């Protein structure tokens, strides 16, 4: 339960007609200073003539990253949108709106199988009304995303992702909008979204997708929304929370911003100038609920609840969304069969045995570290042996998706850090500090090699480290690829927790999906041990 009971929201897009809200949606696609409107006209009204404010409930989600969850677990899409629907049904006067903030279609094992189509169908069945493009929406390329936008019954909005051939919002022909106007009980909401400026650098946007500077795009779209009579400007933000905070402070006219580029959680929304900014984490953790009081001068007050899905399910305060639940069950059955699809083969046995990956060089550990390093283009890579599961020696032959998911069952993502040579040396030292105990911190590596004495005192076991064949220089700077668990200090790598982050996990790739796609592309793999780890 939340600290205090709170009201909720409704079903899809004004909850498919449930409640007293009247809806009029207008949307602009052009990126110049004028707005091309679509989907109808409004009468120009903005709220009723009384001084009594109208309360509108805004429910916003976390990044789903293409994950459906499991029906046997509390964190799944059926429970998540069931919670949203419950809160929707309790919205004052039925005034409710459900929005996302991007990174909902990819990247997950499910996405590698279904190309994001599963999430579109699940979201279509949910109360979601609007979403925006995050960087991961483009993971399978622009053509795939266009198809998913076309199949969406909710509306995609983006102020800064456009087709450079037309100047219009990306996927305009498929239904995406630069912004939308939606009237709820006399209050006109102007809804738009922003993607990170570095999206083209971290995913596959293709040749003709341009991501404009977020602040410049925001200034233009807010002006257009105000010209169109928006009483409340709502930003679906996929910007990192500090970037979003700076943007909201710099751009006049944004009333509410929800969402984040990572997994930040605010205990309470931040008030920045006259704007309310709310961020509620990642992958089903929380539902954010903002009750907005809107008067003739815009948002005059707000209240907030953050619902912990796990706690709500444990307390039996959630009824699964039945339509979503039915689809999830179907997809889980299909996924089970799809996991047995052959994706490639190995010409050599692959060593995922626990005793190997936690104490010595493994050819599978080498291959995985190489793949992680290539994904974020780093100098070196470190993969903790404990992240390689299954405890199997796989014979040469066919590889299936299930094989990879068994080896890499955790939802870890790639990340890149900037570290000094001294920090890297200390990290390797920490990695070999608990070999006798079979600890999972043991480092499988790429782009580097090291020698260690397992019987020496912990903290004094590493005898030599080379990077690209040259001795490690303590005062040099290196780019280190790893997974988000290790990057955050997990498995004893506390020394890395304070390193400068060059590629955060939210911009990285799910390890299992990365491995599956790499095997698909290479068709045949044959990793070897190469003397990267020497036991002396």
Short mmCIF file of C-alpha atoms in Angstrom, two decimals:
data_model
loop_
_atom_site.label_atom_id
_atom_site.label_comp_id
_atom_site.label_asym_id
_atom_site.label_seq_id
_atom_site.Cartn_x
_atom_site.Cartn_y
_atom_site.Cartn_z
CA UNK A 1 0.00 0.00 0.00
CA UNK A 2 1.12 3.60 -0.49
CA UNK A 3 1.64 5.74 2.58
CA UNK A 4 -1.84 7.17 2.06
CA UNK A 5 -4.59 5.73 -0.14
CA UNK A 6 -4.94 7.56 -3.40
CA UNK A 7 -7.34 7.76 -6.26
CA UNK A 8 -6.59 6.25 -9.64
CA UNK A 9 -7.03 6.60 -13.33
CA UNK A 10 -9.33 5.19 -15.98
CA UNK A 11 -9.06 2.87 -18.97
CA UNK A 12 -7.57 3.68 -22.40
CA UNK A 13 -7.41 7.20 -23.70
CA UNK A 14 -10.02 8.68 -21.45
CA UNK A 15 -10.63 5.05 -20.70
CA UNK A 16 -12.54 4.27 -23.84
CA UNK A 17 -15.29 6.70 -23.04
CA UNK A 18 -15.66 5.88 -19.35
CA UNK A 19 -15.98 8.91 -17.07
CA UNK A 20 -17.09 12.47 -17.61
CA UNK A 21 -14.09 13.73 -19.55
CA UNK A 22 -14.78 15.12 -23.00
CA UNK A 23 -12.03 14.43 -25.47
CA UNK A 24 -10.79 16.46 -28.38
CA UNK A 25 -7.36 15.49 -29.67
CA UNK A 26 -5.39 17.74 -31.96
CA UNK A 27 -1.89 17.01 -33.10
CA UNK A 28 0.87 18.80 -34.94
CA UNK A 29 3.51 17.17 -37.08
CA UNK A 30 5.52 20.06 -38.56
CA UNK A 31 8.81 21.16 -37.01
CA UNK A 32 8.66 24.80 -38.10
CA UNK A 33 7.19 27.67 -36.10
CA UNK A 34 3.65 26.92 -37.22
CA UNK A 35 1.54 23.89 -36.37
CA UNK A 36 -0.16 21.60 -38.84
CA UNK A 37 -3.23 20.36 -36.98
CA UNK A 38 -4.91 17.02 -37.38
CA UNK A 39 -7.73 15.02 -35.86
CA UNK A 40 -10.29 17.80 -35.58
CA UNK A 41 -11.06 21.17 -34.08
CA UNK A 42 -11.90 22.42 -30.62
CA UNK A 43 -14.24 25.20 -29.64
CA UNK A 44 -11.45 27.28 -28.12
CA UNK A 45 -12.61 26.78 -24.56
CA UNK A 46 -10.10 26.06 -21.81
CA UNK A 47 -11.83 25.05 -18.63
CA UNK A 48 -15.24 26.15 -17.36
CA UNK A 49 -16.14 29.64 -16.26
CA UNK A 50 -16.07 28.99 -12.52
CA UNK A 51 -13.12 29.55 -10.23
CA UNK A 52 -13.34 25.96 -8.98
CA UNK A 53 -10.27 24.03 -10.20
CA UNK A 54 -10.64 20.81 -12.15
CA UNK A 55 -8.73 17.80 -10.84
CA UNK A 56 -7.13 15.53 -13.43
CA UNK A 57 -5.29 12.37 -12.48
CA UNK A 58 -2.09 11.68 -14.40
CA UNK A 59 -0.66 8.16 -14.17
CA UNK A 60 2.78 7.59 -15.59
CA UNK A 61 4.78 4.43 -16.05
CA UNK A 62 8.39 3.32 -15.98
CA UNK A 63 10.45 2.06 -18.91
CA UNK A 64 9.27 -1.45 -19.71
CA UNK A 65 12.29 -2.23 -21.93
CA UNK A 66 10.34 -4.79 -23.92
CA UNK A 67 9.87 -7.01 -20.88
CA UNK A 68 6.50 -8.63 -20.16
CA UNK A 69 7.42 -10.15 -16.83
CA UNK A 70 6.17 -13.56 -15.74
CA UNK A 71 2.60 -14.43 -14.74
CA UNK A 72 4.01 -16.37 -11.78
CA UNK A 73 5.78 -13.27 -10.46
CA UNK A 74 4.37 -10.03 -9.10
CA UNK A 75 6.25 -7.78 -11.52
CA UNK A 76 4.50 -8.24 -14.85
CA UNK A 77 2.51 -6.14 -17.30
CA UNK A 78 -0.84 -7.59 -16.25
CA UNK A 79 -0.41 -6.55 -12.63
CA UNK A 80 1.19 -3.26 -13.64
CA UNK A 81 -1.66 -2.12 -15.83
CA UNK A 82 -4.18 -3.67 -13.47
CA UNK A 83 -2.87 -1.31 -10.80
CA UNK A 84 -3.12 1.59 -13.23
CA UNK A 85 -6.69 0.64 -14.18
CA UNK A 86 -7.65 0.39 -10.50
CA UNK A 87 -6.32 3.86 -9.83
CA UNK A 88 -7.94 5.07 -13.03
CA UNK A 89 -11.34 3.91 -11.92
CA UNK A 90 -11.03 6.02 -8.76
CA UNK A 91 -10.06 9.24 -10.55
CA UNK A 92 -12.06 12.33 -9.51
CA UNK A 93 -15.00 12.66 -11.91
CA UNK A 94 -13.34 10.05 -14.11
CA UNK A 95 -10.72 12.60 -15.19
CA UNK A 96 -7.65 10.53 -15.91
CA UNK A 97 -4.80 10.16 -18.36
CA UNK A 98 -2.17 7.39 -18.64
CA UNK A 99 1.18 8.14 -20.29
CA UNK A 100 4.57 6.52 -20.88
CA UNK A 101 8.02 8.00 -21.36
CA UNK A 102 9.79 5.75 -23.87
CA UNK A 103 12.03 2.67 -23.90
CA UNK A 104 8.95 0.47 -23.80
CA UNK A 105 9.52 -1.74 -26.87
CA UNK A 106 13.13 -2.93 -26.43
CA UNK A 107 15.50 -4.41 -25.33
CA UNK A 108 14.75 -7.86 -23.93
CA UNK A 109 14.79 -11.50 -24.86
CA UNK A 110 11.12 -11.11 -25.77
CA UNK A 111 12.00 -8.20 -28.05
CA UNK A 112 14.65 -10.26 -29.79
CA UNK A 113 11.93 -12.80 -30.58
CA UNK A 114 8.92 -10.57 -31.28
CA UNK A 115 10.60 -7.37 -32.54
CA UNK A 116 8.63 -5.19 -30.13
CA UNK A 117 5.27 -6.27 -31.56
CA UNK A 118 4.41 -7.99 -28.28
CA UNK A 119 4.70 -4.73 -26.36
CA UNK A 120 2.54 -2.83 -28.84
CA UNK A 121 -0.23 -5.41 -28.49
CA UNK A 122 0.05 -5.42 -24.70
CA UNK A 123 0.08 -1.62 -24.54
CA UNK A 124 -2.89 -1.47 -26.92
CA UNK A 125 -4.85 -3.54 -24.41
CA UNK A 126 -3.74 -1.35 -21.50
CA UNK A 127 -4.98 2.10 -20.41
CA UNK A 128 -1.97 3.81 -22.06
CA UNK A 129 -2.96 6.86 -24.12
CA UNK A 130 0.38 8.46 -25.08
CA UNK A 131 4.01 7.42 -25.30
CA UNK A 132 7.22 8.93 -26.64
CA UNK A 133 10.35 7.63 -28.34
CA UNK A 134 13.22 6.60 -26.08
CA UNK A 135 16.57 5.56 -27.48
CA UNK A 136 15.71 1.85 -27.26
CA UNK A 137 12.66 2.22 -29.49
CA UNK A 138 15.15 2.29 -32.39
CA UNK A 139 17.13 -0.81 -31.36
CA UNK A 140 15.80 -2.83 -34.28
CA UNK A 141 16.01 0.06 -36.72
CA UNK A 142 13.59 2.68 -38.08
CA UNK A 143 11.62 0.33 -40.33
CA UNK A 144 10.71 -1.89 -37.38
CA UNK A 145 9.68 1.11 -35.31
CA UNK A 146 7.51 2.51 -38.11
CA UNK A 147 5.62 -0.79 -38.23
CA UNK A 148 5.13 -0.74 -34.47
CA UNK A 149 3.91 2.87 -34.53
CA UNK A 150 1.43 1.98 -37.28
CA UNK A 151 0.07 -0.88 -35.15
CA UNK A 152 -0.26 1.28 -32.02
CA UNK A 153 -3.71 2.30 -30.82
CA UNK A 154 -2.16 4.80 -28.42
CA UNK A 155 -0.42 7.92 -29.76
CA UNK A 156 3.33 8.43 -30.08
CA UNK A 157 4.43 12.05 -29.56
CA UNK A 158 7.89 13.56 -30.02
CA UNK A 159 9.06 17.14 -30.41
CA UNK A 160 12.63 16.36 -31.42
CA UNK A 161 12.72 13.09 -33.41
CA UNK A 162 12.02 13.82 -37.05
CA UNK A 163 12.49 12.58 -40.59
CA UNK A 164 15.08 14.87 -42.18
CA UNK A 165 13.56 14.31 -45.63
CA UNK A 166 10.19 15.78 -44.71
CA UNK A 167 10.85 17.88 -41.63
CA UNK A 168 7.98 16.07 -39.95
CA UNK A 169 7.99 13.96 -36.82
CA UNK A 170 9.43 10.50 -37.40
CA UNK A 171 6.71 8.03 -38.47
CA UNK A 172 4.17 10.78 -39.14
CA UNK A 173 2.56 8.70 -41.87
CA UNK A 174 2.17 5.87 -39.39
CA UNK A 175 0.43 8.10 -36.84
CA UNK A 176 3.15 9.71 -34.71
CA UNK A 177 2.59 13.36 -33.74
CA UNK A 178 4.84 16.21 -32.81
CA UNK A 179 2.30 16.97 -30.10
CA UNK A 180 -1.30 16.27 -29.21
CA UNK A 181 -4.01 18.35 -27.58
CA UNK A 182 -6.49 16.51 -25.42
CA UNK A 183 -9.38 18.09 -23.57
CA UNK A 184 -10.36 16.56 -20.24
CA UNK A 185 -13.39 18.03 -18.49
CA UNK A 186 -12.73 21.42 -20.07
CA UNK A 187 -8.98 21.39 -19.41
CA UNK A 188 -6.85 21.30 -22.55
CA UNK A 189 -3.65 19.28 -22.18
CA UNK A 190 -0.82 19.82 -24.64
CA UNK A 191 1.24 16.63 -24.72
CA UNK A 192 4.67 16.19 -26.29
CA UNK A 193 7.85 14.19 -25.76
CA UNK A 194 11.64 14.39 -25.99
CA UNK A 195 14.33 11.81 -26.77
CA UNK A 196 17.97 12.11 -25.61
CA UNK A 197 20.23 14.13 -27.90
CA UNK A 198 22.69 11.25 -28.17
CA UNK A 199 20.12 8.74 -29.42
CA UNK A 200 21.81 8.45 -32.86
CA UNK A 201 25.07 7.52 -31.11
CA UNK A 202 23.67 4.69 -29.01
CA UNK A 203 21.13 2.95 -31.20
CA UNK A 204 20.11 2.28 -34.81
CA UNK A 205 18.16 5.33 -35.95
CA UNK A 206 19.10 4.88 -39.60
CA UNK A 207 20.07 7.35 -42.29
CA UNK A 208 17.19 9.82 -42.24
CA UNK A 209 16.26 10.16 -38.57
CA UNK A 210 17.37 13.38 -36.93
CA UNK A 211 17.23 14.05 -33.21
CA UNK A 212 17.06 17.78 -32.58
CA UNK A 213 18.53 19.52 -29.57
CA UNK A 214 15.94 18.90 -26.82
CA UNK A 215 15.92 22.45 -25.46
CA UNK A 216 15.52 24.06 -28.88
CA UNK A 217 12.75 21.62 -29.78
CA UNK A 218 11.02 22.16 -26.44
CA UNK A 219 10.99 25.94 -26.79
CA UNK A 220 9.34 25.70 -30.21
CA UNK A 221 6.73 23.11 -29.31
CA UNK A 222 5.74 24.79 -26.04
CA UNK A 223 5.15 28.05 -27.91
CA UNK A 224 2.97 26.22 -30.43
CA UNK A 225 1.01 24.46 -27.70
CA UNK A 226 0.32 27.73 -25.93
CA UNK A 227 -0.80 29.25 -29.24
CA UNK A 228 -3.19 26.34 -29.61
CA UNK A 229 -4.71 27.11 -26.22
CA UNK A 230 -3.10 24.45 -24.05
CA UNK A 231 -3.92 25.02 -20.38
CA UNK A 232 -1.37 22.43 -19.24
CA UNK A 233 1.81 21.50 -21.12
CA UNK A 234 2.81 17.91 -20.31
CA UNK A 235 6.28 16.68 -21.30
CA UNK A 236 6.92 12.95 -21.64
CA UNK A 237 10.64 13.06 -21.00
CA UNK A 238 13.18 10.41 -21.88
CA UNK A 239 16.00 12.74 -20.87
CA UNK A 240 18.33 11.98 -17.98
CA UNK A 241 16.80 13.54 -14.89
CA UNK A 242 19.51 16.23 -14.45
CA UNK A 243 19.16 17.18 -18.13
CA UNK A 244 15.39 17.30 -17.82
CA UNK A 245 15.65 19.48 -14.71
CA UNK A 246 17.91 21.94 -16.53
CA UNK A 247 15.60 21.98 -19.54
CA UNK A 248 12.47 22.60 -17.48
CA UNK A 249 14.25 25.47 -15.73
CA UNK A 250 15.38 26.95 -19.05
CA UNK A 251 12.17 26.60 -21.08
CA UNK A 252 9.20 28.67 -19.94
CA UNK A 253 5.78 27.11 -20.13
CA UNK A 254 6.27 23.45 -19.17
CA UNK A 255 3.83 22.58 -16.39
CA UNK A 256 4.50 18.88 -15.83
CA UNK A 257 7.35 16.58 -16.88
CA UNK A 258 7.37 12.83 -16.25
CA UNK A 259 9.99 10.20 -17.02
CA UNK A 260 13.73 9.65 -17.10
CA UNK A 261 16.51 8.16 -19.21
CA UNK A 262 17.75 5.82 -16.47
CA UNK A 263 16.23 4.26 -13.35
CA UNK A 264 16.04 7.25 -11.03
CA UNK A 265 13.25 7.33 -8.44
CA UNK A 266 12.02 10.53 -6.79
CA UNK A 267 10.34 10.08 -3.42
CA UNK A 268 8.33 13.17 -4.26
CA UNK A 269 8.05 15.19 -7.47
CA UNK A 270 10.47 18.07 -7.75
CA UNK A 271 9.13 21.57 -8.21
CA UNK A 272 11.34 23.50 -10.61
CA UNK A 273 10.15 27.07 -11.05
CA UNK A 274 6.47 26.52 -11.88
CA UNK A 275 6.87 22.96 -13.17
CA UNK A 276 6.28 19.60 -11.48
CA UNK A 277 8.80 16.87 -12.39
CA UNK A 278 8.10 13.23 -11.47
CA UNK A 279 10.38 10.18 -11.96
CA UNK A 280 9.43 6.68 -10.77
CA UNK A 281 12.11 4.18 -11.77
CA UNK A 282 12.34 1.24 -14.11
CA UNK A 283 10.60 -1.96 -15.29
CA UNK A 284 7.35 -2.31 -13.30
CA UNK A 285 8.80 -1.07 -10.02
CA UNK A 286 6.41 1.80 -9.45
CA UNK A 287 3.37 3.59 -10.79
CA UNK A 288 3.45 7.35 -10.42
CA UNK A 289 0.19 9.18 -9.76
CA UNK A 290 -0.15 12.95 -9.93
CA UNK A 291 -3.49 14.57 -9.14
CA UNK A 292 -3.33 17.99 -10.78
CA UNK A 293 -5.63 20.83 -9.78
CA UNK A 294 -6.06 23.04 -12.83
CA UNK A 295 -7.65 26.48 -12.73
CA UNK A 296 -7.73 29.48 -14.99
CA UNK A 297 -4.02 30.07 -14.31
CA UNK A 298 -2.98 26.50 -15.10
CA UNK A 299 -1.81 23.97 -12.50
CA UNK A 300 -2.49 25.48 -9.08
CA UNK A 301 -1.74 22.48 -6.87
CA UNK A 302 -0.90 18.79 -6.99
CA UNK A 303 -0.76 15.68 -4.84
CA UNK A 304 1.34 12.58 -5.45
CA UNK A 305 1.34 8.87 -4.73
CA UNK A 306 4.00 6.36 -5.77
CA UNK A 307 2.73 2.80 -5.82
CA UNK A 308 5.18 -0.06 -5.26
CA UNK A 309 3.86 -2.85 -7.49
CA UNK A 310 5.52 -5.66 -5.56
CA UNK A 311 4.06 -4.42 -2.28
CA UNK A 312 0.64 -3.88 -3.81
CA UNK A 313 0.52 -7.43 -5.17
CA UNK A 314 1.76 -8.88 -1.89
CA UNK A 315 -1.00 -7.00 -0.07
CA UNK A 316 -3.51 -8.37 -2.62
CA UNK A 317 -4.47 -4.84 -3.61
CA UNK A 318 -4.13 -5.43 -7.35
CA UNK A 319 -6.45 -7.15 -9.79
CA UNK A 320 -4.54 -8.12 -12.93
CA UNK A 321 -5.69 -6.35 -16.07
CA UNK A 322 -7.61 -9.21 -17.69
CA UNK A 323 -7.06 -8.25 -21.33
CA UNK A 324 -3.35 -7.76 -20.75
CA UNK A 325 -3.17 -10.94 -18.69
CA UNK A 326 -4.72 -13.01 -21.47
CA UNK A 327 -2.25 -11.65 -24.01
CA UNK A 328 0.66 -12.18 -21.63
CA UNK A 329 -0.31 -15.84 -21.20
CA UNK A 330 -0.42 -16.28 -24.97
CA UNK A 331 2.95 -14.62 -25.46
CA UNK A 332 4.55 -16.66 -22.68
CA UNK A 333 3.45 -19.87 -24.39
CA UNK A 334 4.75 -18.66 -27.74
CA UNK A 335 8.00 -17.50 -26.17
CA UNK A 336 8.58 -20.95 -24.72
CA UNK A 337 8.46 -22.48 -28.17
CA UNK A 338 10.48 -19.65 -29.73
CA UNK A 339 13.26 -20.13 -27.20
CA UNK A 340 13.98 -23.50 -28.79
CA UNK A 341 14.65 -21.90 -32.18
CA UNK A 342 18.23 -22.46 -33.42
CA UNK A 343 20.10 -19.15 -33.77
CA UNK A 344 23.53 -20.45 -34.83
CA UNK A 345 26.16 -22.95 -33.87
CA UNK A 346 29.49 -23.33 -32.15
CA UNK A 347 32.39 -25.21 -33.69
CA UNK A 348 33.94 -25.81 -30.27
CA UNK A 349 32.67 -26.76 -26.81
CA UNK A 350 31.62 -23.74 -24.72
CA UNK A 351 32.73 -23.79 -21.10
CA UNK A 352 30.12 -22.28 -18.78
CA UNK A 353 31.04 -24.51 -15.85
CA UNK A 354 30.97 -22.65 -12.56
CA UNK A 355 34.37 -23.97 -11.49
CA UNK A 356 35.89 -22.55 -14.68
CA UNK A 357 34.25 -19.13 -15.00
CA UNK A 358 34.92 -18.36 -11.32
CA UNK A 359 38.60 -19.26 -11.24
CA UNK A 360 40.23 -19.31 -14.68
CA UNK A 361 39.98 -18.27 -18.29
CA UNK A 362 36.93 -19.63 -20.11
CA UNK A 363 36.48 -19.54 -23.87
CA UNK A 364 32.84 -18.57 -23.32
CA UNK A 365 33.94 -15.88 -20.87
CA UNK A 366 36.35 -14.55 -23.50
CA UNK A 367 33.63 -14.48 -26.14
CA UNK A 368 31.13 -12.74 -23.89
CA UNK A 369 33.68 -10.15 -22.74
CA UNK A 370 34.57 -9.49 -26.39
CA UNK A 371 30.90 -9.00 -27.27
CA UNK A 372 30.36 -6.62 -24.35
CA UNK A 373 33.46 -4.61 -25.28
CA UNK A 374 32.37 -4.33 -28.91
CA UNK A 375 28.85 -3.25 -27.95
CA UNK A 376 30.06 -0.05 -26.25
CA UNK A 377 33.37 0.32 -28.13
CA UNK A 378 35.67 0.23 -25.09
CA UNK A 379 39.39 -0.40 -24.59
CA UNK A 380 38.89 -3.34 -22.25
CA UNK A 381 36.05 -5.36 -20.77
CA UNK A 382 35.39 -7.15 -17.50
CA UNK A 383 32.59 -9.70 -17.09
CA UNK A 384 32.02 -11.20 -13.67
CA UNK A 385 32.06 -15.00 -13.81
CA UNK A 386 29.01 -15.14 -11.55
CA UNK A 387 26.95 -13.59 -14.32
CA UNK A 388 27.62 -16.67 -16.46
CA UNK A 389 25.21 -19.31 -15.23
CA UNK A 390 23.99 -22.80 -16.21
CA UNK A 391 27.13 -24.64 -14.99
CA UNK A 392 27.37 -26.57 -18.26
CA UNK A 393 30.01 -27.61 -20.75
CA UNK A 394 28.17 -27.27 -24.06
CA UNK A 395 29.27 -29.58 -26.84
CA UNK A 396 29.97 -28.22 -30.30
CA UNK A 397 26.79 -27.94 -32.31
CA UNK A 398 23.60 -25.93 -32.55
CA UNK A 399 22.80 -23.06 -30.21
CA UNK A 400 19.26 -22.00 -29.34
CA UNK A 401 17.87 -18.91 -27.69
CA UNK A 402 17.18 -21.03 -24.63
CA UNK A 403 20.87 -21.93 -24.37
CA UNK A 404 21.79 -18.26 -24.14
CA UNK A 405 19.00 -17.41 -21.70
CA UNK A 406 20.14 -20.28 -19.48
CA UNK A 407 23.71 -18.95 -19.57
CA UNK A 408 22.67 -15.30 -19.10
CA UNK A 409 19.42 -15.30 -17.10
CA UNK A 410 19.92 -11.98 -15.33
CA UNK A 411 18.54 -8.72 -16.79
CA UNK A 412 22.02 -7.17 -16.89
CA UNK A 413 22.89 -4.56 -19.50
CA UNK A 414 26.14 -3.32 -20.94
CA UNK A 415 27.73 -0.15 -19.56
CA UNK A 416 30.96 1.77 -20.13
CA UNK A 417 33.09 3.52 -17.53
CA UNK A 418 36.17 5.70 -17.64
CA UNK A 419 38.76 4.47 -15.15
CA UNK A 420 42.37 5.09 -14.31
CA UNK A 421 44.91 2.32 -14.63
CA UNK A 422 45.17 2.25 -10.85
CA UNK A 423 41.40 1.76 -10.53
CA UNK A 424 41.44 -1.00 -13.13
CA UNK A 425 44.29 -2.71 -11.28
CA UNK A 426 42.36 -2.54 -8.02
CA UNK A 427 39.25 -3.91 -9.75
CA UNK A 428 41.15 -6.95 -11.03
CA UNK A 429 42.69 -7.41 -7.60
CA UNK A 430 39.22 -7.39 -6.07
CA UNK A 431 38.05 -9.79 -8.77
CA UNK A 432 40.56 -12.49 -7.78
CA UNK A 433 40.25 -11.90 -4.03
CA UNK A 434 37.78 -14.73 -3.35
CA UNK A 435 38.77 -17.47 -5.78
CA UNK A 436 38.99 -20.16 -3.10
CA UNK A 437 35.42 -19.45 -2.10
CA UNK A 438 34.25 -19.75 -5.72
CA UNK A 439 32.93 -16.20 -5.67
CA UNK A 440 31.14 -14.84 -8.73
CA UNK A 441 33.29 -11.71 -8.88
CA UNK A 442 36.07 -13.51 -10.77
CA UNK A 443 36.87 -11.40 -13.89
CA UNK A 444 36.65 -12.77 -17.41
CA UNK A 445 38.29 -10.11 -19.60
CA UNK A 446 38.74 -8.70 -23.10
CA UNK A 447 41.37 -6.34 -24.50
CA UNK A 448 43.63 -7.14 -21.58
CA UNK A 449 45.41 -9.98 -19.82
CA UNK A 450 46.49 -10.60 -16.25
CA UNK A 451 48.45 -13.06 -14.14
CA UNK A 452 47.54 -13.86 -10.55
CA UNK A 453 48.71 -16.06 -7.67
CA UNK A 454 45.61 -17.61 -6.03
CA UNK A 455 47.51 -18.60 -2.88
CA UNK A 456 48.92 -15.13 -2.23
CA UNK A 457 47.17 -12.91 0.34
CA UNK A 458 43.97 -11.31 -0.93
CA UNK A 459 44.79 -7.83 -2.16
CA UNK A 460 48.25 -8.89 -3.31
CA UNK A 461 47.49 -11.60 -5.84
CA UNK A 462 47.80 -9.80 -9.18
CA UNK A 463 51.34 -10.01 -10.56
CA UNK A 464 50.93 -8.42 -13.97
CA UNK A 465 48.32 -6.73 -16.17
CA UNK A 466 48.66 -5.79 -19.82
CA UNK A 467 46.30 -3.80 -22.04
CA UNK A 468 46.58 -4.43 -25.76
CA UNK A 469 49.92 -6.11 -25.08
CA UNK A 470 51.40 -3.19 -23.11
CA UNK A 471 51.86 -3.02 -19.33
CA UNK A 472 48.99 -1.33 -17.53
CA UNK A 473 49.87 2.28 -16.65
CA UNK A 474 48.40 3.37 -13.33
CA UNK A 475 48.23 7.01 -14.40
CA UNK A 476 46.64 6.29 -17.80
CA UNK A 477 42.92 6.44 -18.53
CA UNK A 478 41.01 3.49 -19.97
CA UNK A 479 37.47 2.90 -21.19
CA UNK A 480 36.08 -0.16 -19.41
CA UNK A 481 33.09 -2.14 -20.66
CA UNK A 482 31.18 -4.22 -18.15
CA UNK A 483 27.62 -4.90 -17.06
CA UNK A 484 25.44 -2.60 -14.99
CA UNK A 485 25.69 -4.80 -11.89
CA UNK A 486 29.48 -4.60 -11.79
CA UNK A 487 29.48 -0.94 -12.85
CA UNK A 488 27.36 -0.05 -9.82
CA UNK A 489 29.80 -1.76 -7.45
CA UNK A 490 28.20 -5.20 -7.29
CA UNK A 491 30.09 -8.45 -6.66
CA UNK A 492 32.75 -6.63 -4.67
CA UNK A 493 33.61 -4.06 -7.35
CA UNK A 494 32.91 -1.06 -5.12
CA UNK A 495 35.96 0.64 -6.62
CA UNK A 496 34.01 1.06 -9.88
CA UNK A 497 30.92 2.62 -8.32
CA UNK A 498 32.38 6.13 -8.39
CA UNK A 499 33.87 5.91 -11.89
CA UNK A 500 32.76 8.32 -14.59
CA UNK A 501 29.95 6.73 -16.59
CA UNK A 502 30.39 7.04 -20.35
CA UNK A 503 27.53 4.74 -21.36
CA UNK A 504 24.91 4.16 -18.66
CA UNK A 505 23.04 0.88 -18.53
CA UNK A 506 19.91 2.48 -19.96
CA UNK A 507 21.86 3.11 -23.16
CA UNK A 508 23.38 -0.34 -23.11
CA UNK A 509 22.03 -3.66 -24.31
CA UNK A 510 20.56 -6.60 -22.43
CA UNK A 511 23.35 -9.18 -22.33
CA UNK A 512 21.21 -12.12 -23.37
CA UNK A 513 19.68 -10.22 -26.28
CA UNK A 514 23.14 -8.99 -27.30
CA UNK A 515 24.54 -12.53 -27.26
CA UNK A 516 21.59 -13.89 -29.25
CA UNK A 517 21.87 -11.20 -31.92
CA UNK A 518 25.65 -11.62 -32.17
CA UNK A 519 25.34 -15.37 -32.73
CA UNK A 520 22.64 -14.75 -35.33
CA UNK A 521 24.92 -12.36 -37.19
CA UNK A 522 28.04 -14.53 -36.97
CA UNK A 523 26.15 -17.80 -37.61
CA UNK A 524 29.12 -19.83 -36.31
CA UNK A 525 31.31 -19.03 -33.30
CA UNK A 526 34.53 -20.75 -32.21
CA UNK A 527 35.97 -18.93 -29.19
CA UNK A 528 39.25 -20.07 -27.70
CA UNK A 529 41.27 -19.52 -24.57
CA UNK A 530 44.15 -17.22 -25.47
CA UNK A 531 46.24 -16.80 -22.35
CA UNK A 532 44.28 -13.80 -21.12
CA UNK A 533 44.34 -15.15 -17.57
CA UNK A 534 47.47 -16.82 -16.22
CA UNK A 535 47.57 -18.64 -12.90
CA UNK A 536 51.08 -18.52 -11.42
#
